[in-house]
Short mmCIF file of C-alpha atoms and ligand atoms in Angstrom, two decimals:
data_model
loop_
_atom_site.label_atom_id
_atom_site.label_comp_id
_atom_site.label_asym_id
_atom_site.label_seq_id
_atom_site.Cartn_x
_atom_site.Cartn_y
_atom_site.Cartn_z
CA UNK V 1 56.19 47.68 6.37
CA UNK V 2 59.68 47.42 8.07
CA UNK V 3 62.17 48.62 6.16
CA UNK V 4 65.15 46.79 8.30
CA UNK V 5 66.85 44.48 6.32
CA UNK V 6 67.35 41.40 8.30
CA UNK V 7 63.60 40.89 9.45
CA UNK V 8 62.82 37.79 7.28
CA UNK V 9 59.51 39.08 5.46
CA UNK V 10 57.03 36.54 5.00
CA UNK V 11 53.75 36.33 3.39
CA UNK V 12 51.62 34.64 5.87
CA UNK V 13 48.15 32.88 3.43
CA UNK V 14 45.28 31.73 5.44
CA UNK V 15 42.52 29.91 3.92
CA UNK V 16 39.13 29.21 5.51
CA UNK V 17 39.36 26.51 7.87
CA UNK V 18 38.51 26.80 11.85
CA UNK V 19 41.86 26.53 12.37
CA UNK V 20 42.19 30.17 11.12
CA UNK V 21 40.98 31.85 14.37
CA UNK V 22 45.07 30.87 15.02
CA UNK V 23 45.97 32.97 12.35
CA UNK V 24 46.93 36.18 14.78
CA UNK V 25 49.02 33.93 17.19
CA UNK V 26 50.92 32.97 14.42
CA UNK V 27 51.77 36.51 13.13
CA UNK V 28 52.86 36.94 16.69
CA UNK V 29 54.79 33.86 16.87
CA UNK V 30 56.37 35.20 13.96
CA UNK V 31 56.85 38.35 14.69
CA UNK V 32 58.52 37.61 17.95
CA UNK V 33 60.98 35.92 15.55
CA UNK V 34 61.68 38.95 14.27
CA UNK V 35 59.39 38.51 10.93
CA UNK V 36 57.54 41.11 8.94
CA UNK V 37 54.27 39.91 8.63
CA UNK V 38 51.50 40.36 5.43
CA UNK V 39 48.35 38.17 5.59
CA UNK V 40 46.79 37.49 2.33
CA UNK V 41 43.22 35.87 3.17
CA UNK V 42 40.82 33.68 0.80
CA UNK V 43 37.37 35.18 0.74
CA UNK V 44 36.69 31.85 3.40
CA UNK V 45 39.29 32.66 5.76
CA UNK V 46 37.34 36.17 6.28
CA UNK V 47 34.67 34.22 7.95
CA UNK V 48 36.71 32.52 10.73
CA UNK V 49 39.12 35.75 11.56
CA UNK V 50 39.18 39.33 10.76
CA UNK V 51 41.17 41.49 8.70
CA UNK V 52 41.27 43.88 11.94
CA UNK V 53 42.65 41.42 13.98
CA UNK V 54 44.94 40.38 11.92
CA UNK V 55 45.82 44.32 10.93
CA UNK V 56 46.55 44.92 14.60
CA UNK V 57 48.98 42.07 14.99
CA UNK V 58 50.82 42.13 12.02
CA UNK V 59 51.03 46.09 11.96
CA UNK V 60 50.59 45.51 8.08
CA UNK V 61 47.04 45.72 6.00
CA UNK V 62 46.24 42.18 5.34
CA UNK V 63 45.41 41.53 1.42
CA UNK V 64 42.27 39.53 0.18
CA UNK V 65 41.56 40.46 -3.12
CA UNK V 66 43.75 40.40 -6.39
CA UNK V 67 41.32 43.34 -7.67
CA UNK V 68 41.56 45.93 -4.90
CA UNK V 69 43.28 48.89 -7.24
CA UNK V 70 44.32 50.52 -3.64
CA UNK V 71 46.45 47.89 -2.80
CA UNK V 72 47.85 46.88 -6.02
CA UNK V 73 48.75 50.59 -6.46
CA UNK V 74 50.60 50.58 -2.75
CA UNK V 75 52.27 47.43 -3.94
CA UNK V 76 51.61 44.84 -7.11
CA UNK V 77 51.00 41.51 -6.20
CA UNK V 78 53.95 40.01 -8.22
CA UNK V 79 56.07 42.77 -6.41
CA UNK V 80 54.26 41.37 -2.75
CA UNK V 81 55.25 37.60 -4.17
CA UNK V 82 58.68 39.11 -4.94
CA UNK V 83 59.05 40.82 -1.91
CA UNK V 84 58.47 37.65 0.35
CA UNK V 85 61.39 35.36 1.65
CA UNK V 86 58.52 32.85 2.45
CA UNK V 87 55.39 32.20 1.79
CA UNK V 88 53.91 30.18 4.89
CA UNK V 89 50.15 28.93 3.92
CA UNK V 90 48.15 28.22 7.81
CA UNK V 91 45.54 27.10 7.71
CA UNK V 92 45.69 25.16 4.31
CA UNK V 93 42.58 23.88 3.28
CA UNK V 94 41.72 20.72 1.23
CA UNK V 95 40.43 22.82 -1.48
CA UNK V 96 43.07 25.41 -1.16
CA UNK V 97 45.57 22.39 -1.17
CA UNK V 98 44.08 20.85 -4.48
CA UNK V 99 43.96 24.43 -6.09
CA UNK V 100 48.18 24.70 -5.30
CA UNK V 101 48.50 21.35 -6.37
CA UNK V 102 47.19 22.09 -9.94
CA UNK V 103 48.25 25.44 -10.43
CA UNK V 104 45.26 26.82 -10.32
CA UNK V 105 45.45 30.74 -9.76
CA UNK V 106 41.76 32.00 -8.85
CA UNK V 107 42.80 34.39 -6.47
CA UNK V 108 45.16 36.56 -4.60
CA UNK V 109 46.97 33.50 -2.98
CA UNK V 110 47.24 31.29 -5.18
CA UNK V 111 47.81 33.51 -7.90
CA UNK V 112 50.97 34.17 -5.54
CA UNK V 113 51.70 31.13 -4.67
CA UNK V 114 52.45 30.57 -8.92
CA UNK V 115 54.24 33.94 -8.78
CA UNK V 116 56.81 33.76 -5.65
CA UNK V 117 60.03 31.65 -6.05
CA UNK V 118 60.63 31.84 -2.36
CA UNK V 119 60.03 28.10 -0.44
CA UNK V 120 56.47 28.07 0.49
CA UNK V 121 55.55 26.23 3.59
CA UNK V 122 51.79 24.97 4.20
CA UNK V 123 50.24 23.54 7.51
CA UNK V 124 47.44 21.51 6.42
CA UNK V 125 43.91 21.51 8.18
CA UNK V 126 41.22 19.48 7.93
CA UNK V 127 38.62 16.57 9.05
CA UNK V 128 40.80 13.27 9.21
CA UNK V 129 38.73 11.67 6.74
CA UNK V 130 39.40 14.81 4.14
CA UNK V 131 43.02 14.19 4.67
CA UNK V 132 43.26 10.23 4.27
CA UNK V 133 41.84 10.86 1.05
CA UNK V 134 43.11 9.26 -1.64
CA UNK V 135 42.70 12.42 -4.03
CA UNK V 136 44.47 14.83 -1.02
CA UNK V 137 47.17 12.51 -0.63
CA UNK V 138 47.97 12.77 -4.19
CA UNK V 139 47.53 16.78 -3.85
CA UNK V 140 50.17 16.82 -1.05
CA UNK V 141 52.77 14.31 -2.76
CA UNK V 142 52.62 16.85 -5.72
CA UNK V 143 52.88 19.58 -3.64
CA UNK V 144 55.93 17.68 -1.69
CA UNK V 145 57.58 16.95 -5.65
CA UNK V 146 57.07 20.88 -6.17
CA UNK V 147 59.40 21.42 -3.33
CA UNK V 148 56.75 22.73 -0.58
CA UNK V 149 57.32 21.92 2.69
CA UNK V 150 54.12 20.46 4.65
CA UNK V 151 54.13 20.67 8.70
CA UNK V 152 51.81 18.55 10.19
CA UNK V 153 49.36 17.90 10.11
CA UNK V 154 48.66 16.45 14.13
CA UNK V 155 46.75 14.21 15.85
CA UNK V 156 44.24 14.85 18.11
CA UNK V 157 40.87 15.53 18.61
CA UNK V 158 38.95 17.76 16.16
CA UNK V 159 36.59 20.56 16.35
CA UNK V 160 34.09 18.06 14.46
CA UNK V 161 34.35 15.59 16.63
CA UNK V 162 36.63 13.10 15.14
CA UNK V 163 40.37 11.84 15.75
CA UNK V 164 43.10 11.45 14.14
CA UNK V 165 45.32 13.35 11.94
CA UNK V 166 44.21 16.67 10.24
CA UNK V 167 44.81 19.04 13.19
CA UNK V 168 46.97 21.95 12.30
CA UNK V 169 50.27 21.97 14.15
CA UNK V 170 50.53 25.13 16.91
CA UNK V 171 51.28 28.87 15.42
CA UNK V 172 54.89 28.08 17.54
CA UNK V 173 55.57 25.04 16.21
CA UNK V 174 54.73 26.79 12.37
CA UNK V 175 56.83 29.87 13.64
CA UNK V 176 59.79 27.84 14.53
CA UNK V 177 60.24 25.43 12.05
CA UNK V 178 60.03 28.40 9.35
CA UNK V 179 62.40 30.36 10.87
CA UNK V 180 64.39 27.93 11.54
CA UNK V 181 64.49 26.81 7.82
CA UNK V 182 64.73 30.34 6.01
CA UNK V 183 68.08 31.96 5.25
CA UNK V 184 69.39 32.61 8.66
CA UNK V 185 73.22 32.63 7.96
CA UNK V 186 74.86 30.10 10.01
CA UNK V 187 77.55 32.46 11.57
CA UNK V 188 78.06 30.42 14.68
CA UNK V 189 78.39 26.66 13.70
CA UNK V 190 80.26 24.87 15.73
CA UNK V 191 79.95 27.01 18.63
CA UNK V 192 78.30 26.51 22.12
CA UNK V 193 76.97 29.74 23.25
CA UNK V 194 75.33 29.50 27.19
CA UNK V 195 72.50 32.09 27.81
CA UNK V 196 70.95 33.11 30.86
CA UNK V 197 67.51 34.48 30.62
CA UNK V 198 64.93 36.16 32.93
CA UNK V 199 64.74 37.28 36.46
CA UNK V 200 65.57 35.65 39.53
CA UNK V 201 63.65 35.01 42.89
CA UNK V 202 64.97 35.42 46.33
CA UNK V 203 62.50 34.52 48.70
CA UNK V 204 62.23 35.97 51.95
CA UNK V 205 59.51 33.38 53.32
CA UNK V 206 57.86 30.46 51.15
CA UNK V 207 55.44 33.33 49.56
CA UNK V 208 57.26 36.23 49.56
CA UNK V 209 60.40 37.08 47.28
CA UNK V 210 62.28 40.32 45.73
CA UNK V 211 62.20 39.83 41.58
CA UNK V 212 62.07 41.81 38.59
CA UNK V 213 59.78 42.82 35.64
CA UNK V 214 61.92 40.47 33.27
CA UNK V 215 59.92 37.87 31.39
CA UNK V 216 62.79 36.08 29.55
CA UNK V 217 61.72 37.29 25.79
CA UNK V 218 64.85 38.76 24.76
CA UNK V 219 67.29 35.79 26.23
CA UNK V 220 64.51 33.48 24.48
CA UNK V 221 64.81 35.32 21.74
CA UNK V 222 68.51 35.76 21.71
CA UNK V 223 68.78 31.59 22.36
CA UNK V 224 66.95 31.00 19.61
CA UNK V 225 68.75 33.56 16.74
CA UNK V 226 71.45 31.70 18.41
CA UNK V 227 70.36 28.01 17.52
CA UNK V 228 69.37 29.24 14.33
CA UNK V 229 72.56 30.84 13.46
CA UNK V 230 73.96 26.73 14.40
CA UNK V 231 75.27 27.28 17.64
CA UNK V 232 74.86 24.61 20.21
CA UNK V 233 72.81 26.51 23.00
CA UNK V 234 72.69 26.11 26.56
CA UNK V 235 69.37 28.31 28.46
CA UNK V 236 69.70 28.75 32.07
CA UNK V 237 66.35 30.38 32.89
CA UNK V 238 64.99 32.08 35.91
CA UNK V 239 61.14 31.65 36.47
CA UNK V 240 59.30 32.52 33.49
CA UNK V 241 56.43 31.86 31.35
CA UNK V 242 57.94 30.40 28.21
CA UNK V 243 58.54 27.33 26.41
CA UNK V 244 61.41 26.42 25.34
CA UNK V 245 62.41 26.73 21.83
CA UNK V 246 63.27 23.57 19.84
CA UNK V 247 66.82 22.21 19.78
CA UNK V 248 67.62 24.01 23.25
CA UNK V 249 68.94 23.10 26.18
CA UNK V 250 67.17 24.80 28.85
CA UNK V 251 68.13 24.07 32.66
CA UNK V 252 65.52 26.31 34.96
CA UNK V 253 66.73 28.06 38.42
CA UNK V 254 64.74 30.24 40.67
CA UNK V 255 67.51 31.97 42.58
CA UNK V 256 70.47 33.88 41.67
CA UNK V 257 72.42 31.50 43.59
CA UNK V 258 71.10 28.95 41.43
CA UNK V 259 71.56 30.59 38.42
CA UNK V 260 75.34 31.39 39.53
CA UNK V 261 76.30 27.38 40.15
CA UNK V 262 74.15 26.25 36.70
CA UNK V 263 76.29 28.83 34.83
CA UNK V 264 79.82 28.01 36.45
CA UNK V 265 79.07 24.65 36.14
CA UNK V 266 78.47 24.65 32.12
CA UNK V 267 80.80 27.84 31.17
CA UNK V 268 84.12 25.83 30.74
CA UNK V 269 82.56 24.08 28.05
CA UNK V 270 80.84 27.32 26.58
CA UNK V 271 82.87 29.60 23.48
CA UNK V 272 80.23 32.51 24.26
CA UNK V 273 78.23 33.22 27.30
CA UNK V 274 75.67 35.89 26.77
CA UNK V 275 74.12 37.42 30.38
CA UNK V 276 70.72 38.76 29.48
CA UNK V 277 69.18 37.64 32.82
CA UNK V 278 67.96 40.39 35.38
CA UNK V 279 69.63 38.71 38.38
CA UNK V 280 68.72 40.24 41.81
CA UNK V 281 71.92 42.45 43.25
CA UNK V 282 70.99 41.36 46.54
CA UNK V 283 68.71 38.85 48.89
CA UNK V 284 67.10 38.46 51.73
CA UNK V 285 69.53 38.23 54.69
CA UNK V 286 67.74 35.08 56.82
CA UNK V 287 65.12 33.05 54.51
CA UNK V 288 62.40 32.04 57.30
CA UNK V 289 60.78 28.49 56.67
CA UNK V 290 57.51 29.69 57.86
CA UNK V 291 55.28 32.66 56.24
CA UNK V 292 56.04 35.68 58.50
CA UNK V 293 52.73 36.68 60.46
CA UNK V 294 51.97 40.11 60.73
CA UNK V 295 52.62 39.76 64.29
CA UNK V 296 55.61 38.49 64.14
CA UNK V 297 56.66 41.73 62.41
CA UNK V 298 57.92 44.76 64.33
CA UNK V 299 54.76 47.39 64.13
CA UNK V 300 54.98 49.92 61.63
CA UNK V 301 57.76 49.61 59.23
CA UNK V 302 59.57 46.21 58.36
CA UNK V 303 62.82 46.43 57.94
CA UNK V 304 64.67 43.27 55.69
CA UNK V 305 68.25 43.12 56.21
CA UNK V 306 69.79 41.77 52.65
CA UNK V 307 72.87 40.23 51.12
CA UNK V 308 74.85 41.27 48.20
CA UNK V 309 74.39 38.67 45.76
CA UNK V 310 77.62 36.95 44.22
CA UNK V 311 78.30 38.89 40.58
CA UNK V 312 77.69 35.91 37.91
CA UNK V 313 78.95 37.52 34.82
CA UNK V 314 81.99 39.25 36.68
CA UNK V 315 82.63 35.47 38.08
CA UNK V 316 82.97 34.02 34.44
CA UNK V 317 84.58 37.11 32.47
CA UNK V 318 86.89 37.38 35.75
CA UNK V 319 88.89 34.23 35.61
CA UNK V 320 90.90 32.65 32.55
CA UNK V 321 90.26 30.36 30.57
CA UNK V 322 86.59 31.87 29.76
CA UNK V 323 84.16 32.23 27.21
CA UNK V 324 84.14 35.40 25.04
CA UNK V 325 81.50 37.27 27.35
CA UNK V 326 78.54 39.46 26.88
CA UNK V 327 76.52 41.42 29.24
CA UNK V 328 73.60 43.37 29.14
CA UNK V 329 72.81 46.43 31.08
CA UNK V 330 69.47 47.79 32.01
CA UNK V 331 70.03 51.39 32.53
CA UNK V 332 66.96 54.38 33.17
CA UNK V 333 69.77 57.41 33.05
CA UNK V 334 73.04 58.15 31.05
CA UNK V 335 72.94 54.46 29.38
CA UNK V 336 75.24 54.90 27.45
CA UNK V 337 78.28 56.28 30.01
CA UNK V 338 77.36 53.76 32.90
CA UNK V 339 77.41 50.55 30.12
CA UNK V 340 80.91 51.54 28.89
CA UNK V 341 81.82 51.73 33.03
CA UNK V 342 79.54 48.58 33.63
CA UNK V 343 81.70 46.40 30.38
CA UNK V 344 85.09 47.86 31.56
CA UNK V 345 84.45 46.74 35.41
CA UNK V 346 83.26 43.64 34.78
CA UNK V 347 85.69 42.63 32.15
CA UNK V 348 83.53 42.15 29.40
CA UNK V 349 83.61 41.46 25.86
CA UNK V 350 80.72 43.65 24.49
CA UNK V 351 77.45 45.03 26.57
CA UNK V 352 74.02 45.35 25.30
CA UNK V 353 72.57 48.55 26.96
CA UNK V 354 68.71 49.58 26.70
CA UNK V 355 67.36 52.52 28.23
CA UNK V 356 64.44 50.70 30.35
CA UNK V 357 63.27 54.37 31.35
CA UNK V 358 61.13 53.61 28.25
CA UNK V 359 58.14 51.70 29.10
CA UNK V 360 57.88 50.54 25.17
CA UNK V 361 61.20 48.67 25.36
CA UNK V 362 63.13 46.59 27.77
CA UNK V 363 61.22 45.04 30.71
CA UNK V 364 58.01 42.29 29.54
CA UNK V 365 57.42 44.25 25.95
CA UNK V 366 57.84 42.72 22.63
CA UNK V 367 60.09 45.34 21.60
CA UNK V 368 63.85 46.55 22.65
CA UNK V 369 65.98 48.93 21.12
CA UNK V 370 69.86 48.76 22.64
CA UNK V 371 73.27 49.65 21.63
CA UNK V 372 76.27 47.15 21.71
CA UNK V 373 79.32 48.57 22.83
CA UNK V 374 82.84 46.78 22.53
CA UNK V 375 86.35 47.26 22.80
CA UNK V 376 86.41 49.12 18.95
CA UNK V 377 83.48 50.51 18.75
CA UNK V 378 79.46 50.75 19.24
CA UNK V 379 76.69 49.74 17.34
CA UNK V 380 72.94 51.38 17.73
CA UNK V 381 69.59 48.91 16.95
CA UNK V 382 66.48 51.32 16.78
CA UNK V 383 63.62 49.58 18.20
CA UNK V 384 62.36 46.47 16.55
CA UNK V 385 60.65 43.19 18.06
CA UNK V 386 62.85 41.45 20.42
CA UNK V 387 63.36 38.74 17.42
CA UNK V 388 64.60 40.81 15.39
CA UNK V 389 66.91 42.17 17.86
CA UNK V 390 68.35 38.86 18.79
CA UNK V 391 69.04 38.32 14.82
CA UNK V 392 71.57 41.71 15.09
CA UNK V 393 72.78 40.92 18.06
CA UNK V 394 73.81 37.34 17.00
CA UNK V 395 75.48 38.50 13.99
CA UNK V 396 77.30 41.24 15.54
CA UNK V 397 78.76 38.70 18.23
CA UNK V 398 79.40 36.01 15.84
CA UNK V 399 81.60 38.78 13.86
CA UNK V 400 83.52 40.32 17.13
CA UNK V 401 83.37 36.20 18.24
CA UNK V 402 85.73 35.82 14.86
CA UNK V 403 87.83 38.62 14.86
CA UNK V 404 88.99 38.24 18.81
CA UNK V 405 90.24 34.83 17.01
CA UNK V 406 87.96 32.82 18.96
CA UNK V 407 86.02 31.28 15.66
O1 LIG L 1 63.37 39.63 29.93
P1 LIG L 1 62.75 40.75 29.11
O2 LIG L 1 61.38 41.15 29.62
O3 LIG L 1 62.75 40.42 27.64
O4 LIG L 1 63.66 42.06 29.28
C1 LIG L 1 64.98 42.08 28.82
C2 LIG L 1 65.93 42.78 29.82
C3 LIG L 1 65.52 44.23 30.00
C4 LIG L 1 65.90 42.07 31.17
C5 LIG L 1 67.37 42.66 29.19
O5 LIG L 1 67.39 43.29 27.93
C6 LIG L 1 68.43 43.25 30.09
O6 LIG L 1 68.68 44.44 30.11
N1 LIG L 1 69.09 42.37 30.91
C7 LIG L 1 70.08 42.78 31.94
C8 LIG L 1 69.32 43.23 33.14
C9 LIG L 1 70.24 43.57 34.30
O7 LIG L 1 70.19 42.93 35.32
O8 LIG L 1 71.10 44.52 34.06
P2 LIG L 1 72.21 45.03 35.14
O9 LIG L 1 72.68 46.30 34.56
O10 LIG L 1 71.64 45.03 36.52
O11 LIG L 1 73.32 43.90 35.10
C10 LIG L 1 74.46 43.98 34.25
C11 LIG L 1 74.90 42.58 33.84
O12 LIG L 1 75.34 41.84 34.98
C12 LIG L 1 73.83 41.76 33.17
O13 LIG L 1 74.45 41.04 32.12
C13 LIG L 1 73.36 40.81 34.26
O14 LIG L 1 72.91 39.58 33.73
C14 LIG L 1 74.65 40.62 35.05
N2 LIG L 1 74.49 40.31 36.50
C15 LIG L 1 73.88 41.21 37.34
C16 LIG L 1 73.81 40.92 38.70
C17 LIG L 1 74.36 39.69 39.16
N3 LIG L 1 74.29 39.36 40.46
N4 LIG L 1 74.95 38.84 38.31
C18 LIG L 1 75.03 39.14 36.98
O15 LIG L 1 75.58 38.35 36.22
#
């Protein structure tokens, strides 16, 4: 297990319900977040998913049984129920719904469930007859009066056939609205931090353009610690594959040009403005309206004449008033020497350097591992998940935020 102290740890229960085969996308979703992940299964839930799956995910040996001496020995299960800042229960059963509702502690989960104080969290799943029931209503009101939180369940169609409610909600929609509600401190109320996130396009013909490996997961990430923390956030996004967290504004751009006017136009009204995106340094010279034919090329090499792109984070930290400004820097040599040049140039607040030599960090992987360098001082994050990441970062800007007597 993860020893870092600000990944939220969270005992993840899954009982045996279809909706279980979900139960890896959710450790992801919530290990994106920066969680640390331990699935505890019922004996049903090993029928719909794996413990391997779930082992490769999570990066933590799931727990089924409240008699397996190896486990208990690596770690009790009142020390597991202590050890968890929230018990999240996806799928929850009917039955496993009416056991929790009468204390009734049969096995490893439930027997946890009794034993953790931390807020427990359970998205219900089940036929929509099962859940109109008058005896499962009861079960969740109690449940509700015992202080759990219940998401969902949704509407929809269900895998027996039926409609109505009794879907479980999506592993993202789970992820988010637990991280959301555990114990992030809220070091940037009140503030309206503008991110930009992923790369930019710059398109040479209607099908051809110069980007970047960037898939927007640690600005996503980073917008999110952000909104958690209470900050009023602002995404400006180059083309990605995300969605967009809840309670974020996200405006999407394709160009660096683009990306430069959404961000000038919003940072006057922003107190932070974090640059995470990759933005292309330059673009194509002439941007033809037709696809360039192979004829129309010279014969053997083709030569594209490009532009310099317009600096966006220079533009911002350049000019007073401004927002108390971050940059990133993606470096492959000497990362450390070329951010401190990079923040001094550009006249910014603090940097965020990782080495993207390494093909385990940076660039479209979960993980990152950067050092923030400021005025006073710098400040090393081994690698973690991008999540967890974003959770550092935000606290360490929120605190130089405060003491440059901007908060
Ligand atoms: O998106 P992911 O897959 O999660 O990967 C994350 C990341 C590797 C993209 C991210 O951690 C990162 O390093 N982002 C900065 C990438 C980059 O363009 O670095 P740079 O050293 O080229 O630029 C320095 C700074 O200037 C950056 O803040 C950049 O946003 C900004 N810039 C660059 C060029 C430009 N025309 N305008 C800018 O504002």
């Amino acid at each position: 297990m993860q020893t870092d102290n600000h990944a939220s740890r969270i005992l993840l229960g899954i009982s045996g319900g279809i909706a279980a085969y979900k139960a890896p996308l959710l450790v992801r979703n919530l290990r994106t977040r920066g969680a640390d992940v331990v699935p505890v299964l019922t004996q049903n839930a090993s029928r719909f998913v794996t413990e391997t799956a779930l082992q490769a995910v999570a990066d933590n040996r799931p727990r089924t049984e409240l008699w397996d001496a190896e486990a208990e020995a690596a770690m009790g299960h009142i020390e597991l129920a202590r050890w968890a800042d929230a018990v999240v229960i996806a799928p929850a059963t009917a039955n496993l719904i009416a056991r929790l509702a009468n204390g009734i502690a049969d096995d490893l989960l439930t027997t946890l469930y009794l034993a953790t104080t931390a807020p427990v969290f359970i998205a219900p799943a089940m036929n929509v007859k099962m859940w109109e029931h008058a005896a499962t209503q009861r079960n969740i009101q109690r449940l509700r009066d015992d202080g759990v939180t219940v998401l969902g369940p949704a509407h929809g169609e269900q895998a027996c056939g039926e409609f109505g409610p009794g879907r479980m909600i999506e592993p993202q929609e789970i992820a988010e609205a637990v991280t959301a509600a555990i114990g992030t401190p809220r070091v940037l109320d009140g503030t309206r931090v503008l991110i930009t996130a992923g790369p930019t396009r710059e398109f040479l013909d209607p099908v051809r353009f110069i980007s970047n490996r960037s898939s927007g997961r640690q600005g996503f990430a980073l917008a999110e610690a952000a909104r958690n923390a209470g900050a009023e956030v602002t995404l400006v996004a180059g083309p990605v594959h995300l969605s967009t967290p809840t309670g974020i504004e996200r405006i999407d751009v394709v160009s660096a040009r683009e990306m430069k006017d959404a961000v000038t136009e919003r940072a006057p009204d922003a107190d932070i403005f974090v640059s995470v995106a990759a933005v292309a340094d330059y673009r194509p010279h002439t941007v033809h309206d037709q696809k360039l034919k192979k004829s129309q090329q010279q014969s053997g090499d083709f030569r594209v004449a490009l532009k310099e792109n317009e600096d966006i984070v220079g533009s911002i930290a350049g000019v007073e008033p401004r927002p108390f400004v971050v940059g990133f820097a993606a470096e492959t040599e000497n990362p450390l020497e070329y951010a401190r040049e990079k923040r001094r140039r550009k006249c910014m607040d603090a940097i965020v350097v990782n080495d993207v030599s390494d093909a385990a960090i940076g660039f479209d992987s979960s993980d990152n591992a950067v050092t923030l360098i400021h005025a006073g001082g710098e400040v090393g994050l081994p690698k973690m998940p991008k999540g967890a990441i974003a959770r550092r970062l935000v606290d360490e800007i929120a605190t130089l935020y405060a003491s440059a007597g901007r908060g």
